[in-house]
Amino acid sequence: MRAVLLNSLGLFVIILIGYLTKRLNLLTKADGSLISKIVVNVTLPAAIVVNLQSLVIKNQLLLLILAGLFLNLAMILVGHFLSKKQEHVEREFLMYSVSGYNIGNFAIPFVQSFMPLAIPILSFFDIGNSVMLAGGSNVVIEGISGGTEERPSFKKVLGRLGRSVPFLCYLIMLLLRVSKINLPQDFFQMVQPIANANTFLSMFMIGLFLELRLPRKDLTLVARVLMIKYGVGLLIVCLVLLLPLPEMIKIVLCLVSVGPIPTFGVINSVAAGMRAEVVGFTSSLSFLISLPLMTSLLLFL
């Protein structure tokens, strides 16, 4: 328990340092965008490659790809059902915010600090999750909400996935492990320092992006979004605990169910017409809620 609490406190301190450097004008949000590109295109892919180097493919792991797709769809439908009385833009904002799982920028760095052996499980889940975040969610949400904008096509979804470095790393490592092809150990030793930087840069980036100011008139909407996201997330946790699954898979599914709003959720909400300050505040608050919640679940499980 002591180790879990200290690790979690360490992650919070990194977020706090990032936030303070912005408040003291040492760094800006623009620097956070630069760090985000480094994380997505350099340190996260390195972490994926290192953590999947000795992966053993099992049927249960392949089912996690379907779980990533199914849970995204389920949360979109929940958001759709619980937002029928709201305006069109707010409905799409709610559906984008409650669906999707922040794996690369939060769950992987978090799990990497506590249970490195669980990263392969998380990676398989993220393959299905990535398909939805890369455009699948846009297709479903704009379809059921009656959006008038041009809907993303299957071709566009594949195109976005093809430009995603983390997703390509997942596929390459998956194919290598299925083919039982082993890369030289020297290669992984060279990549390891880059992978080690992923946790710090991801949490520091979150601190730079934190926004803790919002007009009072928008607080009701923010509270509604977060109550649905975490209320349903905790319900999923209860259901997962009842399923006959291996303990490590249960832990991973429980942790991602109460994770923060993903970056694509923020981008898509703003693109749908929601005010950036509302989206940013909601996303920031979700990080501050998810860190202690995931830590508590880890202690409980």
Short mmCIF file of C-alpha atoms in Angstrom, two decimals:
data_model
loop_
_atom_site.label_atom_id
_atom_site.label_comp_id
_atom_site.label_asym_id
_atom_site.label_seq_id
_atom_site.Cartn_x
_atom_site.Cartn_y
_atom_site.Cartn_z
CA MET A 1 0.00 0.00 0.00
CA ARG A 2 2.80 2.40 0.88
CA ALA A 3 4.46 1.90 -2.53
CA VAL A 4 1.17 2.51 -4.39
CA LEU A 5 0.48 5.72 -2.47
CA LEU A 6 4.02 7.01 -2.95
CA ASN A 7 3.96 6.28 -6.68
CA SER A 8 0.58 7.99 -7.04
CA LEU A 9 1.81 10.98 -5.05
CA GLY A 10 4.87 11.13 -7.31
CA LEU A 11 2.64 11.31 -10.40
CA PHE A 12 0.57 14.08 -8.80
CA VAL A 13 3.75 16.03 -7.95
CA ILE A 14 4.85 15.86 -11.61
CA ILE A 15 1.43 17.21 -12.70
CA LEU A 16 1.71 19.94 -10.05
CA ILE A 17 5.20 20.91 -11.23
CA GLY A 18 3.90 21.21 -14.80
CA TYR A 19 1.01 23.38 -13.63
CA LEU A 20 3.26 25.62 -11.53
CA THR A 21 5.73 26.17 -14.37
CA LYS A 22 2.80 27.47 -16.43
CA ARG A 23 1.47 29.68 -13.62
CA LEU A 24 4.99 31.11 -13.09
CA ASN A 25 5.28 31.79 -16.84
CA LEU A 26 8.31 29.52 -17.17
CA LEU A 27 6.44 27.49 -19.78
CA THR A 28 3.16 27.92 -21.68
CA LYS A 29 0.35 25.81 -23.11
CA ALA A 30 2.16 25.95 -26.44
CA ASP A 31 5.04 24.08 -24.80
CA GLY A 32 2.50 21.49 -23.68
CA SER A 33 1.47 20.98 -27.31
CA LEU A 34 5.11 20.42 -28.24
CA ILE A 35 5.57 17.91 -25.41
CA SER A 36 2.36 16.21 -26.52
CA LYS A 37 3.86 15.62 -29.97
CA ILE A 38 7.00 14.18 -28.39
CA VAL A 39 4.94 11.85 -26.19
CA VAL A 40 2.65 10.62 -28.98
CA ASN A 41 5.36 10.19 -31.62
CA VAL A 42 8.45 9.27 -29.59
CA THR A 43 8.19 8.21 -25.94
CA LEU A 44 4.80 6.42 -26.09
CA PRO A 45 5.77 4.32 -29.15
CA ALA A 46 9.03 3.46 -27.37
CA ALA A 47 7.10 2.37 -24.27
CA ILE A 48 4.80 0.22 -26.43
CA VAL A 49 7.73 -1.47 -28.18
CA VAL A 50 9.62 -2.17 -24.94
CA ASN A 51 6.60 -3.45 -23.04
CA LEU A 52 5.47 -5.78 -25.84
CA GLN A 53 8.90 -7.25 -26.56
CA SER A 54 8.12 -10.62 -24.95
CA LEU A 55 4.34 -10.66 -25.41
CA VAL A 56 2.66 -14.09 -25.53
CA ILE A 57 -0.50 -13.96 -27.67
CA LYS A 58 -3.56 -15.49 -25.99
CA ASN A 59 -7.21 -15.60 -27.06
CA GLN A 60 -8.24 -13.60 -23.97
CA LEU A 61 -5.91 -10.79 -25.01
CA LEU A 62 -7.37 -10.68 -28.53
CA LEU A 63 -10.84 -10.35 -26.99
CA LEU A 64 -9.65 -7.14 -25.32
CA ILE A 65 -9.56 -5.50 -28.77
CA LEU A 66 -13.31 -6.15 -29.02
CA ALA A 67 -13.73 -4.89 -25.43
CA GLY A 68 -12.12 -1.58 -26.45
CA LEU A 69 -14.61 -1.22 -29.31
CA PHE A 70 -17.64 -2.37 -27.30
CA LEU A 71 -17.08 -0.13 -24.26
CA ASN A 72 -16.64 2.92 -26.50
CA LEU A 73 -19.91 2.17 -28.27
CA ALA A 74 -21.70 1.47 -24.98
CA MET A 75 -20.60 4.80 -23.46
CA ILE A 76 -21.67 6.70 -26.59
CA LEU A 77 -25.14 5.16 -26.34
CA VAL A 78 -25.32 5.96 -22.61
CA GLY A 79 -24.35 9.58 -23.34
CA HIS A 80 -26.95 9.73 -26.13
CA PHE A 81 -29.72 8.37 -23.89
CA LEU A 82 -28.90 10.69 -20.95
CA SER A 83 -28.62 13.89 -23.00
CA LYS A 84 -31.87 13.88 -24.98
CA LYS A 85 -33.13 17.12 -23.40
CA GLN A 86 -29.95 19.09 -24.08
CA GLU A 87 -28.98 21.22 -27.08
CA HIS A 88 -27.31 19.56 -30.06
CA VAL A 89 -23.80 20.87 -29.33
CA GLU A 90 -24.04 19.92 -25.66
CA ARG A 91 -25.25 16.43 -26.59
CA GLU A 92 -22.22 15.82 -28.80
CA PHE A 93 -19.92 17.28 -26.13
CA LEU A 94 -21.37 14.87 -23.56
CA MET A 95 -21.06 11.84 -25.85
CA TYR A 96 -17.46 12.66 -26.80
CA SER A 97 -16.53 13.28 -23.15
CA VAL A 98 -18.03 10.15 -21.58
CA SER A 99 -16.75 7.79 -24.31
CA GLY A 100 -13.18 6.95 -25.23
CA TYR A 101 -10.32 5.97 -22.95
CA ASN A 102 -7.17 7.99 -22.31
CA ILE A 103 -4.63 5.19 -22.64
CA GLY A 104 -1.49 6.71 -24.13
CA ASN A 105 -1.30 9.95 -22.14
CA PHE A 106 -2.57 8.64 -18.82
CA ALA A 107 -3.35 4.93 -18.36
CA ILE A 108 -0.04 3.62 -19.75
CA PRO A 109 2.12 6.06 -17.70
CA PHE A 110 -0.02 5.27 -14.62
CA VAL A 111 0.12 1.49 -15.01
CA GLN A 112 3.80 1.66 -16.00
CA SER A 113 4.54 3.08 -12.55
CA PHE A 114 2.70 0.31 -10.68
CA MET A 115 2.33 -2.83 -12.82
CA PRO A 116 4.57 -2.94 -15.92
CA LEU A 117 3.41 -6.51 -16.59
CA ALA A 118 -0.12 -5.21 -17.23
CA ILE A 119 0.96 -3.02 -20.19
CA PRO A 120 0.39 -5.76 -22.82
CA ILE A 121 -3.21 -6.16 -21.60
CA LEU A 122 -3.70 -2.39 -21.75
CA SER A 123 -2.16 -2.30 -25.23
CA PHE A 124 -4.61 -4.82 -26.68
CA PHE A 125 -7.53 -2.86 -25.23
CA ASP A 126 -6.11 0.31 -26.76
CA ILE A 127 -6.08 -1.18 -30.26
CA GLY A 128 -9.89 -1.30 -30.24
CA ASN A 129 -10.02 2.02 -28.40
CA SER A 130 -7.77 3.65 -31.02
CA VAL A 131 -10.09 2.60 -33.86
CA MET A 132 -12.92 4.51 -32.17
CA LEU A 133 -10.84 7.56 -31.22
CA ALA A 134 -9.38 7.79 -34.72
CA GLY A 135 -12.79 8.34 -36.26
CA GLY A 136 -15.13 5.52 -35.33
CA SER A 137 -16.69 7.61 -32.58
CA ASN A 138 -17.23 10.51 -34.99
CA VAL A 139 -19.16 8.25 -37.35
CA VAL A 140 -21.42 6.91 -34.58
CA ILE A 141 -21.98 10.20 -32.71
CA GLU A 142 -22.68 12.32 -35.79
CA GLY A 143 -24.95 9.56 -37.06
CA ILE A 144 -27.17 9.26 -33.97
CA SER A 145 -27.14 12.97 -33.12
CA GLY A 146 -28.21 14.07 -36.60
CA GLY A 147 -25.12 16.17 -37.27
CA THR A 148 -25.26 18.10 -40.52
CA GLU A 149 -21.52 18.15 -41.14
CA GLU A 150 -19.90 15.66 -43.49
CA ARG A 151 -19.47 12.41 -41.62
CA PRO A 152 -16.06 10.72 -41.55
CA SER A 153 -15.85 7.78 -43.94
CA PHE A 154 -14.28 4.39 -43.26
CA LYS A 155 -11.46 5.46 -45.56
CA LYS A 156 -10.75 8.54 -43.42
CA VAL A 157 -10.74 6.42 -40.26
CA LEU A 158 -8.15 4.07 -41.81
CA GLY A 159 -6.15 7.07 -43.01
CA ARG A 160 -6.00 8.55 -39.52
CA LEU A 161 -5.02 5.18 -38.02
CA GLY A 162 -2.29 4.87 -40.66
CA ARG A 163 -0.80 8.17 -39.46
CA SER A 164 -0.94 7.18 -35.78
CA VAL A 165 2.56 6.15 -34.67
CA PRO A 166 1.35 4.39 -31.46
CA PHE A 167 -1.27 2.38 -33.41
CA LEU A 168 1.31 1.35 -36.02
CA CYS A 169 3.65 0.26 -33.21
CA TYR A 170 0.85 -1.86 -31.74
CA LEU A 171 0.28 -3.56 -35.10
CA ILE A 172 3.97 -4.10 -35.86
CA MET A 173 4.70 -5.60 -32.42
CA LEU A 174 1.54 -7.72 -32.64
CA LEU A 175 2.59 -9.12 -36.03
CA LEU A 176 6.12 -9.78 -34.78
CA ARG A 177 4.84 -11.65 -31.73
CA VAL A 178 2.32 -13.67 -33.76
CA SER A 179 5.14 -14.60 -36.15
CA LYS A 180 7.43 -15.31 -33.15
CA ILE A 181 10.06 -12.95 -34.55
CA ASN A 182 12.38 -11.59 -31.86
CA LEU A 183 14.17 -8.30 -32.31
CA PRO A 184 17.77 -8.04 -30.98
CA GLN A 185 17.99 -7.37 -27.26
CA ASP A 186 20.44 -4.54 -27.95
CA PHE A 187 17.65 -2.70 -29.78
CA PHE A 188 15.37 -2.79 -26.72
CA GLN A 189 18.24 -1.68 -24.50
CA MET A 190 18.71 1.42 -26.68
CA VAL A 191 14.98 2.20 -26.70
CA GLN A 192 14.51 1.68 -22.95
CA PRO A 193 15.68 5.19 -21.84
CA ILE A 194 13.21 6.78 -24.27
CA ALA A 195 10.40 4.58 -22.92
CA ASN A 196 11.34 5.52 -19.35
CA ALA A 197 10.76 9.20 -20.17
CA ASN A 198 7.13 8.56 -21.16
CA THR A 199 5.67 8.70 -17.64
CA PHE A 200 7.34 11.98 -16.68
CA LEU A 201 6.60 13.78 -19.95
CA SER A 202 2.97 12.61 -20.02
CA MET A 203 2.23 13.79 -16.48
CA PHE A 204 4.17 17.03 -16.94
CA MET A 205 2.18 17.72 -20.11
CA ILE A 206 -1.09 17.21 -18.19
CA GLY A 207 0.06 19.85 -15.70
CA LEU A 208 0.72 22.34 -18.51
CA PHE A 209 -2.75 21.75 -19.93
CA LEU A 210 -4.61 22.07 -16.62
CA GLU A 211 -7.34 24.75 -16.65
CA LEU A 212 -9.06 25.48 -13.33
CA ARG A 213 -11.16 28.56 -14.18
CA LEU A 214 -14.69 28.51 -15.61
CA PRO A 215 -17.79 30.79 -15.48
CA ARG A 216 -20.37 29.57 -12.96
CA LYS A 217 -23.11 29.24 -15.58
CA ASP A 218 -21.24 26.33 -17.19
CA LEU A 219 -20.59 24.40 -13.98
CA THR A 220 -23.91 22.53 -14.14
CA LEU A 221 -23.07 21.11 -17.58
CA VAL A 222 -19.57 20.13 -16.46
CA ALA A 223 -20.94 18.44 -13.33
CA ARG A 224 -23.47 16.50 -15.44
CA VAL A 225 -20.78 15.26 -17.84
CA LEU A 226 -18.46 14.13 -15.05
CA MET A 227 -21.24 12.51 -13.00
CA ILE A 228 -22.29 10.42 -16.02
CA LYS A 229 -18.71 9.53 -16.96
CA TYR A 230 -17.61 8.40 -13.51
CA GLY A 231 -21.00 7.09 -12.37
CA VAL A 232 -21.24 4.72 -15.35
CA GLY A 233 -17.50 4.03 -15.08
CA LEU A 234 -17.92 2.78 -11.49
CA LEU A 235 -20.90 0.69 -12.60
CA ILE A 236 -18.67 -0.94 -15.24
CA VAL A 237 -16.10 -1.61 -12.50
CA CYS A 238 -18.74 -3.50 -10.48
CA LEU A 239 -19.76 -5.55 -13.53
CA VAL A 240 -16.14 -6.37 -14.44
CA LEU A 241 -15.46 -7.64 -10.91
CA LEU A 242 -18.31 -10.15 -11.32
CA LEU A 243 -16.97 -11.57 -14.61
CA PRO A 244 -14.87 -14.79 -14.66
CA LEU A 245 -11.72 -13.06 -15.95
CA PRO A 246 -8.04 -13.29 -14.94
CA GLU A 247 -7.19 -10.92 -12.10
CA MET A 248 -4.80 -8.75 -14.15
CA ILE A 249 -7.39 -8.21 -16.90
CA LYS A 250 -9.98 -7.23 -14.28
CA ILE A 251 -7.62 -4.67 -12.78
CA VAL A 252 -6.82 -3.10 -16.17
CA LEU A 253 -10.49 -2.88 -17.23
CA CYS A 254 -11.42 -1.34 -13.87
CA LEU A 255 -8.67 1.26 -14.09
CA VAL A 256 -9.46 2.39 -17.65
CA SER A 257 -13.19 2.62 -16.80
CA VAL A 258 -12.50 5.53 -14.44
CA GLY A 259 -9.78 7.15 -16.53
CA PRO A 260 -9.89 10.82 -17.68
CA ILE A 261 -11.29 12.29 -20.89
CA PRO A 262 -9.03 11.42 -23.88
CA THR A 263 -7.36 14.08 -26.02
CA PHE A 264 -9.49 13.15 -29.04
CA GLY A 265 -12.60 13.77 -26.92
CA VAL A 266 -11.41 17.33 -26.34
CA ILE A 267 -10.54 17.89 -30.01
CA ASN A 268 -13.83 16.46 -31.29
CA SER A 269 -15.92 18.43 -28.77
CA VAL A 270 -14.35 21.72 -29.84
CA ALA A 271 -14.77 20.78 -33.51
CA ALA A 272 -18.47 20.08 -32.80
CA GLY A 273 -18.89 23.69 -31.63
CA MET A 274 -18.46 23.44 -27.84
CA ARG A 275 -16.59 26.35 -26.23
CA ALA A 276 -12.91 25.51 -25.71
CA GLU A 277 -12.81 26.85 -22.12
CA VAL A 278 -15.65 24.51 -21.06
CA VAL A 279 -14.03 21.50 -22.74
CA GLY A 280 -10.61 22.33 -21.29
CA PHE A 281 -11.93 22.78 -17.76
CA THR A 282 -13.91 19.51 -17.92
CA SER A 283 -10.89 17.61 -19.23
CA SER A 284 -8.58 19.09 -16.57
CA LEU A 285 -11.00 18.24 -13.78
CA SER A 286 -11.27 14.67 -15.08
CA PHE A 287 -7.50 14.20 -14.64
CA LEU A 288 -7.67 15.41 -11.04
CA ILE A 289 -10.58 13.03 -10.35
CA SER A 290 -9.11 10.00 -12.13
CA LEU A 291 -5.71 9.98 -10.40
CA PRO A 292 -7.02 9.44 -6.82
CA LEU A 293 -9.88 7.24 -8.08
CA MET A 294 -7.54 4.91 -9.99
CA THR A 295 -5.17 4.84 -7.02
CA SER A 296 -8.04 3.89 -4.68
CA LEU A 297 -9.14 1.10 -7.05
CA LEU A 298 -5.60 -0.20 -7.24
CA LEU A 299 -5.40 -0.35 -3.44
CA PHE A 300 -8.81 -2.05 -3.22
CA LEU A 301 -8.09 -4.62 -5.94
#
